[in-house]
Amino acid sequence: TPVASVKKNIKNFPSTAVAFYSKALMEKFIELYNPKKIAELSHSSGTFPIYKITEDGVDIAVYRSMIGAPASVLQYEEMIALGVKNLVAIGSCGCLDKAIEEFSIIIPHEAVRDEGTSYHYYPKNDEIRMNARVVKILEKVLRQRGNSYIKAKTWTNDAFYRETKAKVKRRKDMGCRVVDMECSAMIAVAKFRKVHFGQLFYSADNLDSNYWDPRNLRNYSLERRHHMIPLAIACAKEMHIELEKQSRA
């Protein structure tokens, strides 16, 4: 059991949560929802408030996650220790397929494990699958809201400058269409802790060319990402409803 850097046994702590990797999205969420602060995650890297909103009767905790598999998992473990059973994470991804347009919504359903954290939680294997039930819930919400999306395998690599041409080709040959820094580790933690994790990406830079193309990575348009905030909340709410129903059945 992890030793959380937060107060334990917070009364009525939400069992469902959303994590934003983007500071700008987190700030916009606070502006839009005016949430109540209920706790905080505190580390040598800083203090990260945890907020709570109630959406159609469902309490949802919201926090900003640090990037990279070890840091993201650190906070995830502490959220689980507080009582979180369902988590939706929202962040950007790089494209290994130039046909994927900027700001496309991606649902990762499987990940290649090119980080070290997941191997402390899940048996050694090159790939790991997202909970199929969670993927179906995310797809359902996106369809109901009229959002187009791509379901794709991701390559989780938390070494910033080691996305070499040879590695990109190898991962493309394995079926990966996008690359991220946390997903496979977060899936592994969820499986180990017997909780539920889902992820939504919005596409950013392109690695499917002779030279790296930063596209929107250097000039994020917050206006083009605003919709990810209510979408994340909707996905978390539906996960809570569907998975609570499943646990009672």
Short mmCIF file of C-alpha atoms in Angstrom, two decimals:
data_model
loop_
_atom_site.label_atom_id
_atom_site.label_comp_id
_atom_site.label_asym_id
_atom_site.label_seq_id
_atom_site.Cartn_x
_atom_site.Cartn_y
_atom_site.Cartn_z
CA THR A 1 0.00 0.00 0.00
CA PRO A 2 1.47 3.39 -0.96
CA VAL A 3 2.25 5.97 1.68
CA ALA A 4 0.28 8.94 0.37
CA SER A 5 1.51 12.48 0.93
CA VAL A 6 -2.08 13.52 1.56
CA LYS A 7 -4.45 13.30 4.47
CA LYS A 8 -6.03 9.85 4.64
CA ASN A 9 -9.70 9.05 5.11
CA ILE A 10 -11.08 12.31 3.77
CA LYS A 11 -14.81 12.04 4.32
CA ASN A 12 -16.83 11.34 1.16
CA PHE A 13 -13.79 11.55 -1.14
CA PRO A 14 -15.01 10.91 -4.71
CA SER A 15 -14.45 7.42 -6.12
CA THR A 16 -14.19 8.89 -9.65
CA ALA A 17 -11.59 11.37 -10.90
CA VAL A 18 -10.20 13.27 -13.88
CA ALA A 19 -6.51 14.07 -14.37
CA PHE A 20 -5.37 16.83 -16.74
CA TYR A 21 -1.73 16.80 -17.81
CA SER A 22 -1.99 20.33 -19.20
CA LYS A 23 -1.62 23.26 -16.79
CA ALA A 24 -3.61 25.46 -19.20
CA LEU A 25 -6.52 23.00 -19.32
CA MET A 26 -6.49 22.71 -15.54
CA GLU A 27 -6.62 26.49 -15.17
CA LYS A 28 -9.47 26.69 -17.68
CA PHE A 29 -11.34 23.96 -15.80
CA ILE A 30 -11.08 26.01 -12.60
CA GLU A 31 -12.32 29.10 -14.45
CA LEU A 32 -15.30 27.25 -15.95
CA TYR A 33 -16.41 25.16 -12.97
CA ASN A 34 -15.30 27.18 -9.92
CA PRO A 35 -14.62 23.90 -8.08
CA LYS A 36 -14.16 23.32 -4.38
CA LYS A 37 -10.65 22.39 -3.22
CA ILE A 38 -10.84 19.26 -1.04
CA ALA A 39 -7.21 18.14 -0.67
CA GLU A 40 -3.78 18.39 -2.25
CA LEU A 41 -0.93 16.20 -3.42
CA SER A 42 2.38 17.54 -2.12
CA HIS A 43 5.84 16.50 -3.35
CA SER A 44 9.28 17.98 -3.81
CA SER A 45 8.06 18.99 -7.30
CA GLY A 46 5.35 21.16 -5.80
CA THR A 47 1.81 21.09 -4.50
CA PHE A 48 -1.09 19.96 -6.67
CA PRO A 49 -4.59 20.82 -5.44
CA ILE A 50 -7.42 18.30 -5.74
CA TYR A 51 -10.81 19.80 -6.55
CA LYS A 52 -14.33 18.40 -6.47
CA ILE A 53 -17.33 19.05 -8.67
CA THR A 54 -20.73 17.38 -8.77
CA GLU A 55 -22.09 16.53 -12.21
CA ASP A 56 -25.70 15.27 -12.31
CA GLY A 57 -25.34 13.88 -8.80
CA VAL A 58 -21.91 12.29 -9.38
CA ASP A 59 -18.98 13.62 -7.34
CA ILE A 60 -15.77 13.89 -9.39
CA ALA A 61 -12.29 14.75 -8.12
CA VAL A 62 -10.07 16.69 -10.53
CA TYR A 63 -6.32 17.24 -10.33
CA ARG A 64 -3.35 18.11 -12.56
CA SER A 65 -0.97 15.24 -13.14
CA MET A 66 2.77 15.54 -13.58
CA ILE A 67 4.11 14.20 -16.88
CA GLY A 68 6.14 11.03 -17.35
CA ALA A 69 5.29 7.53 -16.17
CA PRO A 70 6.96 7.59 -12.69
CA ALA A 71 5.55 10.98 -11.68
CA SER A 72 2.09 10.28 -13.07
CA VAL A 73 1.96 6.92 -11.30
CA LEU A 74 3.12 8.50 -8.04
CA GLN A 75 0.06 10.73 -8.01
CA TYR A 76 -2.25 7.98 -9.28
CA GLU A 77 -1.21 5.71 -6.41
CA GLU A 78 -2.02 8.46 -3.93
CA MET A 79 -5.41 9.14 -5.52
CA ILE A 80 -6.18 5.42 -5.26
CA ALA A 81 -5.12 5.50 -1.59
CA LEU A 82 -7.66 8.28 -1.08
CA GLY A 83 -10.41 6.13 -2.57
CA VAL A 84 -10.40 6.73 -6.34
CA LYS A 85 -11.60 3.69 -8.30
CA ASN A 86 -12.26 5.26 -11.71
CA LEU A 87 -9.89 7.68 -13.45
CA VAL A 88 -9.95 9.41 -16.84
CA ALA A 89 -6.66 11.05 -17.88
CA ILE A 90 -6.49 13.77 -20.55
CA GLY A 91 -3.28 14.66 -22.36
CA SER A 92 -1.56 15.17 -25.68
CA CYS A 93 0.16 12.58 -27.84
CA GLY A 94 2.56 12.56 -30.76
CA CYS A 95 1.52 11.08 -34.11
CA LEU A 96 3.25 8.16 -35.78
CA ASP A 97 0.75 8.43 -38.64
CA LYS A 98 0.78 11.76 -40.49
CA ALA A 99 -2.82 11.13 -41.59
CA ILE A 100 -3.93 11.94 -38.03
CA GLU A 101 -4.81 15.62 -37.99
CA GLU A 102 -3.91 18.08 -35.24
CA PHE A 103 -6.22 18.06 -32.20
CA SER A 104 -7.81 14.74 -33.19
CA ILE A 105 -9.26 12.82 -30.24
CA ILE A 106 -7.57 9.47 -29.67
CA ILE A 107 -8.74 6.63 -27.44
CA PRO A 108 -5.80 4.33 -26.72
CA HIS A 109 -6.95 0.72 -26.35
CA GLU A 110 -3.49 -0.87 -26.12
CA ALA A 111 0.03 0.33 -25.33
CA VAL A 112 3.58 -0.76 -26.07
CA ARG A 113 5.54 -0.63 -22.80
CA ASP A 114 8.72 1.33 -23.46
CA GLU A 115 8.96 2.76 -19.94
CA GLY A 116 10.18 1.14 -16.75
CA THR A 117 7.40 1.84 -14.26
CA SER A 118 4.83 -0.64 -15.54
CA TYR A 119 7.20 -3.58 -15.04
CA HIS A 120 6.97 -3.08 -11.29
CA TYR A 121 3.21 -3.67 -11.49
CA TYR A 122 2.49 -6.11 -14.30
CA PRO A 123 4.22 -9.24 -15.69
CA LYS A 124 6.85 -8.67 -18.33
CA ASN A 125 5.35 -8.34 -21.80
CA ASP A 126 5.88 -5.87 -24.64
CA GLU A 127 2.26 -4.71 -24.70
CA ILE A 128 -0.63 -4.11 -22.34
CA ARG A 129 -4.34 -3.68 -23.05
CA MET A 130 -6.73 -1.12 -21.65
CA ASN A 131 -9.79 -2.51 -19.86
CA ALA A 132 -12.18 -3.25 -22.73
CA ARG A 133 -15.22 -2.17 -20.71
CA VAL A 134 -13.66 1.24 -20.07
CA VAL A 135 -12.82 1.70 -23.76
CA LYS A 136 -16.44 0.95 -24.69
CA ILE A 137 -17.69 3.52 -22.18
CA LEU A 138 -15.39 6.21 -23.59
CA GLU A 139 -16.51 5.38 -27.14
CA LYS A 140 -20.15 5.53 -26.08
CA VAL A 141 -19.74 9.01 -24.57
CA LEU A 142 -17.92 10.36 -27.62
CA ARG A 143 -20.56 9.00 -30.00
CA GLN A 144 -23.40 10.40 -27.89
CA ARG A 145 -21.77 13.83 -27.86
CA GLY A 146 -21.06 13.76 -31.60
CA ASN A 147 -17.27 13.74 -31.23
CA SER A 148 -15.26 11.98 -33.92
CA TYR A 149 -12.35 9.93 -32.58
CA ILE A 150 -9.66 7.41 -33.48
CA LYS A 151 -9.09 4.23 -31.50
CA ALA A 152 -5.39 3.42 -31.63
CA LYS A 153 -2.47 1.55 -30.10
CA THR A 154 -0.01 3.89 -28.41
CA TRP A 155 3.72 3.65 -27.80
CA THR A 156 4.48 4.76 -24.24
CA ASN A 157 8.04 6.09 -24.15
CA ASP A 158 9.11 8.42 -21.36
CA ALA A 159 12.51 9.38 -22.79
CA PHE A 160 11.95 12.79 -24.41
CA TYR A 161 14.75 12.68 -26.96
CA ARG A 162 14.87 8.96 -27.79
CA GLU A 163 12.05 8.78 -30.32
CA THR A 164 14.58 7.89 -33.01
CA LYS A 165 13.73 7.06 -36.63
CA ALA A 166 14.57 3.41 -36.07
CA LYS A 167 12.37 3.20 -32.98
CA VAL A 168 9.50 5.02 -34.68
CA LYS A 169 9.62 2.54 -37.57
CA ARG A 170 9.72 -0.41 -35.19
CA ARG A 171 6.73 0.85 -33.22
CA LYS A 172 4.79 1.60 -36.40
CA ASP A 173 5.48 -1.95 -37.53
CA MET A 174 3.94 -3.10 -34.23
CA GLY A 175 0.77 -1.19 -35.08
CA CYS A 176 1.30 1.97 -33.01
CA ARG A 177 -0.23 5.16 -34.44
CA VAL A 178 0.57 7.54 -31.56
CA VAL A 179 3.19 8.01 -28.84
CA ASP A 180 2.78 9.18 -25.24
CA MET A 181 4.67 9.15 -21.94
CA GLU A 182 2.36 7.60 -19.30
CA CYS A 183 -0.39 5.37 -20.66
CA SER A 184 1.10 1.87 -20.36
CA ALA A 185 2.23 2.52 -16.79
CA MET A 186 -1.17 3.87 -15.77
CA ILE A 187 -2.89 0.83 -17.27
CA ALA A 188 -0.53 -1.46 -15.33
CA VAL A 189 -1.27 0.31 -12.03
CA ALA A 190 -5.02 0.04 -12.64
CA LYS A 191 -4.72 -3.70 -13.28
CA PHE A 192 -2.53 -4.20 -10.21
CA ARG A 193 -4.77 -2.17 -7.90
CA LYS A 194 -7.98 -3.58 -9.46
CA VAL A 195 -9.35 -0.15 -10.36
CA HIS A 196 -10.42 1.40 -13.67
CA PHE A 197 -8.38 3.69 -15.91
CA GLY A 198 -9.26 5.35 -19.21
CA GLN A 199 -7.36 7.82 -21.38
CA LEU A 200 -8.19 10.42 -23.99
CA PHE A 201 -5.48 12.05 -26.10
CA TYR A 202 -5.58 15.08 -28.35
CA SER A 203 -2.99 14.78 -31.11
CA ALA A 204 -0.03 17.16 -31.25
CA ASP A 205 3.36 16.79 -32.98
CA ASN A 206 4.05 14.54 -35.96
CA LEU A 207 6.90 12.00 -36.00
CA ASP A 208 5.84 10.36 -39.27
CA SER A 209 8.23 12.28 -41.53
CA ASN A 210 11.91 12.71 -42.24
CA TYR A 211 12.04 15.54 -39.70
CA TRP A 212 10.15 16.15 -36.49
CA ASP A 213 7.15 18.41 -37.10
CA PRO A 214 6.06 20.14 -33.86
CA ARG A 215 2.74 21.26 -35.40
CA ASN A 216 0.65 22.58 -32.49
CA LEU A 217 3.04 21.38 -29.78
CA ARG A 218 4.86 24.74 -29.76
CA ASN A 219 1.75 26.85 -30.07
CA TYR A 220 -1.11 25.11 -28.35
CA SER A 221 -4.48 26.67 -29.04
CA LEU A 222 -6.42 26.52 -25.80
CA GLU A 223 -9.57 27.37 -27.73
CA ARG A 224 -9.20 24.17 -29.76
CA ARG A 225 -8.78 22.11 -26.58
CA HIS A 226 -11.60 23.59 -24.49
CA HIS A 227 -13.97 20.82 -25.50
CA MET A 228 -11.73 18.24 -23.82
CA ILE A 229 -12.76 19.58 -20.39
CA PRO A 230 -16.51 18.86 -20.49
CA LEU A 231 -15.74 15.71 -22.48
CA ALA A 232 -13.48 14.45 -19.69
CA ILE A 233 -16.14 15.19 -17.09
CA ALA A 234 -18.79 13.40 -19.17
CA CYS A 235 -16.56 10.34 -19.58
CA ALA A 236 -15.79 10.22 -15.86
CA LYS A 237 -19.48 10.52 -14.97
CA GLU A 238 -20.41 7.69 -17.34
CA MET A 239 -17.59 5.50 -16.03
CA HIS A 240 -18.90 6.05 -12.51
CA ILE A 241 -22.48 5.20 -13.46
CA GLU A 242 -21.67 2.15 -15.59
CA LEU A 243 -18.98 0.66 -13.39
CA GLU A 244 -20.87 1.22 -10.14
CA LYS A 245 -23.83 -0.55 -11.74
CA GLN A 246 -21.51 -3.38 -12.76
CA SER A 247 -20.04 -3.71 -9.26
CA ARG A 248 -23.53 -3.98 -7.74
CA ALA A 249 -24.70 -6.60 -10.26
#
